[in-house]
PDB file of C-alpha atoms in Angstrom:
ATOM      1  CA  MET A   1       0.019  -0.006   0.162  1.00  0.00           C
ATOM      2  CA  GLU A   2       2.814   2.354  -1.059  1.00  0.00           C
ATOM      3  CA  ASN A   3       0.390   4.787  -2.575  1.00  0.00           C
ATOM      4  CA  ALA A   4      -2.085   4.762   0.241  1.00  0.00           C
ATOM      5  CA  ALA A   5      -3.266   8.333   1.710  1.00  0.00           C
ATOM      6  CA  PHE A   6      -3.052   6.978   5.232  1.00  0.00           C
ATOM      7  CA  ARG A   7       0.285   5.796   6.632  1.00  0.00           C
ATOM      8  CA  ASP A   8      -1.469   4.404   9.778  1.00  0.00           C
ATOM      9  CA  ILE A   9      -4.300   5.205  12.288  1.00  0.00           C
ATOM     10  CA  ALA A  10      -3.218   6.816  15.339  1.00  0.00           C
ATOM     11  CA  GLN A  11      -6.116   7.241  17.269  1.00  0.00           C
ATOM     12  CA  VAL A  12     -10.120   6.521  17.741  1.00  0.00           C
ATOM     13  CA  ALA A  13     -12.087   9.180  19.111  1.00  0.00           C
ATOM     14  CA  VAL A  14     -15.478   9.029  21.067  1.00  0.00           C
ATOM     15  CA  VAL A  15     -17.676  11.803  22.123  1.00  0.00           C
ATOM     16  CA  VAL A  16     -19.452  11.574  25.412  1.00  0.00           C
ATOM     17  CA  ARG A  17     -21.834  13.489  27.597  1.00  0.00           C
ATOM     18  CA  ASP A  18     -19.771  12.765  31.227  1.00  0.00           C
ATOM     19  CA  ILE A  19     -15.808  12.030  30.657  1.00  0.00           C
ATOM     20  CA  GLU A  20     -15.492  11.119  34.350  1.00  0.00           C
ATOM     21  CA  ALA A  21     -18.296   8.439  33.989  1.00  0.00           C
ATOM     22  CA  ALA A  22     -16.839   7.284  30.522  1.00  0.00           C
ATOM     23  CA  MET A  23     -13.295   7.003  31.969  1.00  0.00           C
ATOM     24  CA  GLU A  24     -14.673   5.014  34.761  1.00  0.00           C
ATOM     25  CA  ARG A  25     -16.569   2.363  32.323  1.00  0.00           C
ATOM     26  CA  TYR A  26     -13.096   1.889  30.211  1.00  0.00           C
ATOM     27  CA  ARG A  27     -11.454   1.102  33.849  1.00  0.00           C
ATOM     28  CA  SER A  28     -14.002  -0.934  35.614  1.00  0.00           C
ATOM     29  CA  ILE A  29     -15.349  -3.035  32.452  1.00  0.00           C
ATOM     30  CA  TYR A  30     -12.495  -3.106  30.300  1.00  0.00           C
ATOM     31  CA  GLY A  31      -9.346  -2.584  32.217  1.00  0.00           C
ATOM     32  CA  ILE A  32      -8.351   0.519  30.381  1.00  0.00           C
ATOM     33  CA  ASP A  33      -6.695   3.224  32.281  1.00  0.00           C
ATOM     34  CA  GLY A  34      -3.818   5.732  32.218  1.00  0.00           C
ATOM     35  CA  TRP A  35      -5.813   8.602  30.974  1.00  0.00           C
ATOM     36  CA  GLU A  36      -4.348  11.941  30.624  1.00  0.00           C
ATOM     37  CA  ILE A  37      -6.680  14.675  30.881  1.00  0.00           C
ATOM     38  CA  MET A  38      -6.473  18.063  28.576  1.00  0.00           C
ATOM     39  CA  HIS A  39      -8.685  20.992  28.648  1.00  0.00           C
ATOM     40  CA  LEU A  40      -8.923  22.698  25.194  1.00  0.00           C
ATOM     41  CA  ASN A  41      -9.967  26.453  25.604  1.00  0.00           C
ATOM     42  CA  ARG A  42      -9.102  29.775  23.986  1.00  0.00           C
ATOM     43  CA  GLU A  43      -5.586  29.497  25.731  1.00  0.00           C
ATOM     44  CA  SER A  44      -4.810  25.917  24.851  1.00  0.00           C
ATOM     45  CA  ALA A  45      -5.944  26.171  21.257  1.00  0.00           C
ATOM     46  CA  ARG A  46      -5.771  28.835  18.685  1.00  0.00           C
ATOM     47  CA  ASN A  47      -6.878  29.282  15.056  1.00  0.00           C
ATOM     48  CA  ILE A  48     -10.185  27.451  15.989  1.00  0.00           C
ATOM     49  CA  THR A  49     -12.519  26.790  13.118  1.00  0.00           C
ATOM     50  CA  VAL A  50     -16.082  25.347  13.187  1.00  0.00           C
ATOM     51  CA  GLY A  51     -17.830  24.633   9.852  1.00  0.00           C
ATOM     52  CA  GLY A  52     -15.077  26.039   8.070  1.00  0.00           C
ATOM     53  CA  LYS A  53     -15.382  29.543   9.489  1.00  0.00           C
ATOM     54  CA  PRO A  54     -13.061  31.135  12.440  1.00  0.00           C
ATOM     55  CA  LEU A  55     -14.738  31.137  15.618  1.00  0.00           C
ATOM     56  CA  PRO A  56     -15.367  34.449  16.824  1.00  0.00           C
ATOM     57  CA  GLU A  57     -12.754  35.661  19.130  1.00  0.00           C
ATOM     58  CA  ASP A  58     -15.098  36.724  21.883  1.00  0.00           C
ATOM     59  CA  GLU A  59     -16.755  33.070  21.975  1.00  0.00           C
ATOM     60  CA  ASP A  60     -15.674  30.904  24.962  1.00  0.00           C
ATOM     61  CA  TYR A  61     -14.563  27.349  23.928  1.00  0.00           C
ATOM     62  CA  GLN A  62     -14.144  24.657  26.301  1.00  0.00           C
ATOM     63  CA  VAL A  63     -13.620  20.903  25.489  1.00  0.00           C
ATOM     64  CA  ILE A  64     -12.412  18.275  27.757  1.00  0.00           C
ATOM     65  CA  LEU A  65     -10.065  15.436  26.283  1.00  0.00           C
ATOM     66  CA  ALA A  66      -8.909  12.219  28.149  1.00  0.00           C
ATOM     67  CA  MET A  67      -6.363  10.201  26.168  1.00  0.00           C
ATOM     68  CA  THR A  68      -4.626   6.686  26.683  1.00  0.00           C
ATOM     69  CA  GLN A  69      -2.798   4.200  24.444  1.00  0.00           C
ATOM     70  CA  VAL A  70      -4.005   0.926  23.960  1.00  0.00           C
ATOM     71  CA  GLY A  71      -1.618  -1.136  22.391  1.00  0.00           C
ATOM     72  CA  ASN A  72      -0.103   1.065  19.436  1.00  0.00           C
ATOM     73  CA  MET A  73      -3.518   3.292  19.152  1.00  0.00           C
ATOM     74  CA  ASN A  74      -4.284   6.233  21.065  1.00  0.00           C
ATOM     75  CA  VAL A  75      -7.977   6.172  22.563  1.00  0.00           C
ATOM     76  CA  GLU A  76      -9.753   9.685  22.874  1.00  0.00           C
ATOM     77  CA  LEU A  77     -12.583  10.510  24.785  1.00  0.00           C
ATOM     78  CA  ILE A  78     -14.011  14.095  24.114  1.00  0.00           C
ATOM     79  CA  GLN A  79     -16.623  15.819  26.323  1.00  0.00           C
ATOM     80  CA  PRO A  80     -17.814  19.318  24.728  1.00  0.00           C
ATOM     81  CA  LEU A  81     -18.637  21.907  27.217  1.00  0.00           C
ATOM     82  CA  THR A  82     -19.844  24.875  25.042  1.00  0.00           C
ATOM     83  CA  PRO A  83     -22.020  24.641  22.144  1.00  0.00           C
ATOM     84  CA  ASN A  84     -19.853  25.764  19.550  1.00  0.00           C
ATOM     85  CA  SER A  85     -17.707  22.748  18.497  1.00  0.00           C
ATOM     86  CA  ASP A  86     -18.470  20.098  16.002  1.00  0.00           C
ATOM     87  CA  TYR A  87     -18.432  17.446  19.161  1.00  0.00           C
ATOM     88  CA  TYR A  88     -21.402  19.259  20.683  1.00  0.00           C
ATOM     89  CA  ARG A  89     -23.098  19.165  17.447  1.00  0.00           C
ATOM     90  CA  PHE A  90     -22.465  15.438  17.146  1.00  0.00           C
ATOM     91  CA  LEU A  91     -23.467  14.624  20.310  1.00  0.00           C
ATOM     92  CA  GLU A  92     -26.670  16.474  19.864  1.00  0.00           C
ATOM     93  CA  GLU A  93     -27.448  14.831  16.541  1.00  0.00           C
ATOM     94  CA  HIS A  94     -26.083  11.375  17.242  1.00  0.00           C
ATOM     95  CA  GLY A  95     -25.757  10.825  21.296  1.00  0.00           C
ATOM     96  CA  GLU A  96     -22.563   9.452  22.536  1.00  0.00           C
ATOM     97  CA  GLY A  97     -20.423   7.568  20.193  1.00  0.00           C
ATOM     98  CA  PHE A  98     -17.418   7.024  17.643  1.00  0.00           C
ATOM     99  CA  HIS A  99     -16.721  10.530  16.408  1.00  0.00           C
ATOM    100  CA  HIS A 100     -13.511  10.214  14.243  1.00  0.00           C
ATOM    101  CA  VAL A 101     -10.296   8.464  13.446  1.00  0.00           C
ATOM    102  CA  ALA A 102      -7.139  10.214  13.560  1.00  0.00           C
ATOM    103  CA  ILE A 103      -4.391   9.327  10.755  1.00  0.00           C
ATOM    104  CA  ARG A 104      -0.972   9.726  10.071  1.00  0.00           C
ATOM    105  CA  GLN A 105      -1.120  10.841   6.533  1.00  0.00           C
ATOM    106  CA  ASN A 106       1.116  10.954   3.182  1.00  0.00           C
ATOM    107  CA  ASP A 107       1.498  14.149   1.554  1.00  0.00           C
ATOM    108  CA  SER A 108      -1.096  12.705  -0.962  1.00  0.00           C
ATOM    109  CA  PHE A 109      -4.045  12.895   1.515  1.00  0.00           C
ATOM    110  CA  PHE A 110      -4.346  16.823   1.374  1.00  0.00           C
ATOM    111  CA  LYS A 111      -4.492  16.679  -2.567  1.00  0.00           C
ATOM    112  CA  LEU A 112      -6.918  13.860  -2.471  1.00  0.00           C
ATOM    113  CA  MET A 113      -9.289  15.735  -0.075  1.00  0.00           C
ATOM    114  CA  GLU A 114      -8.770  18.878  -2.472  1.00  0.00           C
ATOM    115  CA  GLU A 115      -9.585  16.979  -5.571  1.00  0.00           C
ATOM    116  CA  ARG A 116     -12.600  15.274  -4.052  1.00  0.00           C
ATOM    117  CA  GLY A 117     -13.899  18.573  -2.325  1.00  0.00           C
ATOM    118  CA  ILE A 118     -14.141  17.341   1.015  1.00  0.00           C
ATOM    119  CA  GLU A 119     -15.144  19.799   3.450  1.00  0.00           C
ATOM    120  CA  ILE A 120     -13.182  20.752   6.677  1.00  0.00           C
ATOM    121  CA  LEU A 121     -15.488  20.177   9.448  1.00  0.00           C
ATOM    122  CA  ALA A 122     -13.168  21.698  12.079  1.00  0.00           C
ATOM    123  CA  SER A 123      -9.657  22.739  12.808  1.00  0.00           C
ATOM    124  CA  ALA A 124      -7.310  24.284  15.623  1.00  0.00           C
ATOM    125  CA  THR A 125      -3.948  24.474  16.510  1.00  0.00           C
ATOM    126  CA  ILE A 126      -2.578  23.015  19.639  1.00  0.00           C
ATOM    127  CA  GLY A 127       0.863  23.679  20.766  1.00  0.00           C
ATOM    128  CA  HIS A 128       2.747  23.320  17.502  1.00  0.00           C
ATOM    129  CA  THR A 129       0.441  20.878  15.857  1.00  0.00           C
ATOM    130  CA  ASP A 130      -2.442  21.767  13.332  1.00  0.00           C
ATOM    131  CA  CYS A 131      -5.267  19.524  13.788  1.00  0.00           C
ATOM    132  CA  VAL A 132      -8.036  19.229  10.699  1.00  0.00           C
ATOM    133  CA  TYR A 133     -11.347  17.160  10.810  1.00  0.00           C
ATOM    134  CA  TYR A 134     -12.287  16.061   7.082  1.00  0.00           C
ATOM    135  CA  ASP A 135     -15.839  15.263   6.559  1.00  0.00           C
ATOM    136  CA  THR A 136     -14.886  11.754   4.809  1.00  0.00           C
ATOM    137  CA  ARG A 137     -18.258  10.294   5.854  1.00  0.00           C
ATOM    138  CA  LYS A 138     -19.695   9.779   2.417  1.00  0.00           C
ATOM    139  CA  ASP A 139     -16.405   7.948   1.309  1.00  0.00           C
ATOM    140  CA  LEU A 140     -15.515   6.171   4.325  1.00  0.00           C
ATOM    141  CA  GLY A 141     -18.422   6.528   7.017  1.00  0.00           C
ATOM    142  CA  TYR A 142     -16.457   8.372   9.447  1.00  0.00           C
ATOM    143  CA  ILE A 143     -14.691  11.770  10.045  1.00  0.00           C
ATOM    144  CA  VAL A 144     -10.788  11.855   9.412  1.00  0.00           C
ATOM    145  CA  GLU A 145      -8.574  13.839  11.638  1.00  0.00           C
ATOM    146  CA  THR A 146      -5.100  14.875  10.418  1.00  0.00           C
ATOM    147  CA  PHE A 147      -2.114  16.327  12.373  1.00  0.00           C
ATOM    148  CA  LYS A 148       0.688  18.307  11.003  1.00  0.00           C
ATOM    149  CA  GLU A 149       3.516  20.134  12.601  1.00  0.00           C
ATOM    150  CA  THR A 150       2.978  23.893  12.207  1.00  0.00           C
ATOM    151  CA  GLU A 151       5.456  26.199  10.619  1.00  0.00           C
ATOM    152  CA  ASP A 152       4.535  28.779  12.917  1.00  0.00           C
ATOM    153  CA  LYS A 153       6.224  28.014  16.484  1.00  0.00           C
ATOM    154  CA  GLN A 154       4.445  30.221  18.497  1.00  0.00           C
ATOM    155  CA  ASP A 155       2.809  29.152  21.708  1.00  0.00           C
TER     156      ASP A 155
END
């Protein structure tokens, strides 16, 4: 699969209503632990877009993430706290469940997205990493997230 747009799958992500309860389910039922918690907000994320549009600077943005490694894959739980994220919209429309797969992509992935006219659902810069969510549901049945090191090294 030398020409594959995906190098490998890095993460699966699930949107939840209560991150503490979800982590406890993973711990007590499936033995999955070692969660690291991250709060995304205006201080920890920048260049936030939702639905292809920049989030207004005066809007609060709050999301809690919990991440752990399971084998070679990262599992991410996502609890949106404010209604201005794709995660919140997903939770309202579908309830708790699988939201996206994060991939390590080849350069051909971005060209393919452009050629296919695939919409960007959301994006943000976290630390030195640009995270972009592509609406690949019509092709793949799920959303794809990509990670790319930023050229701008500001914090």
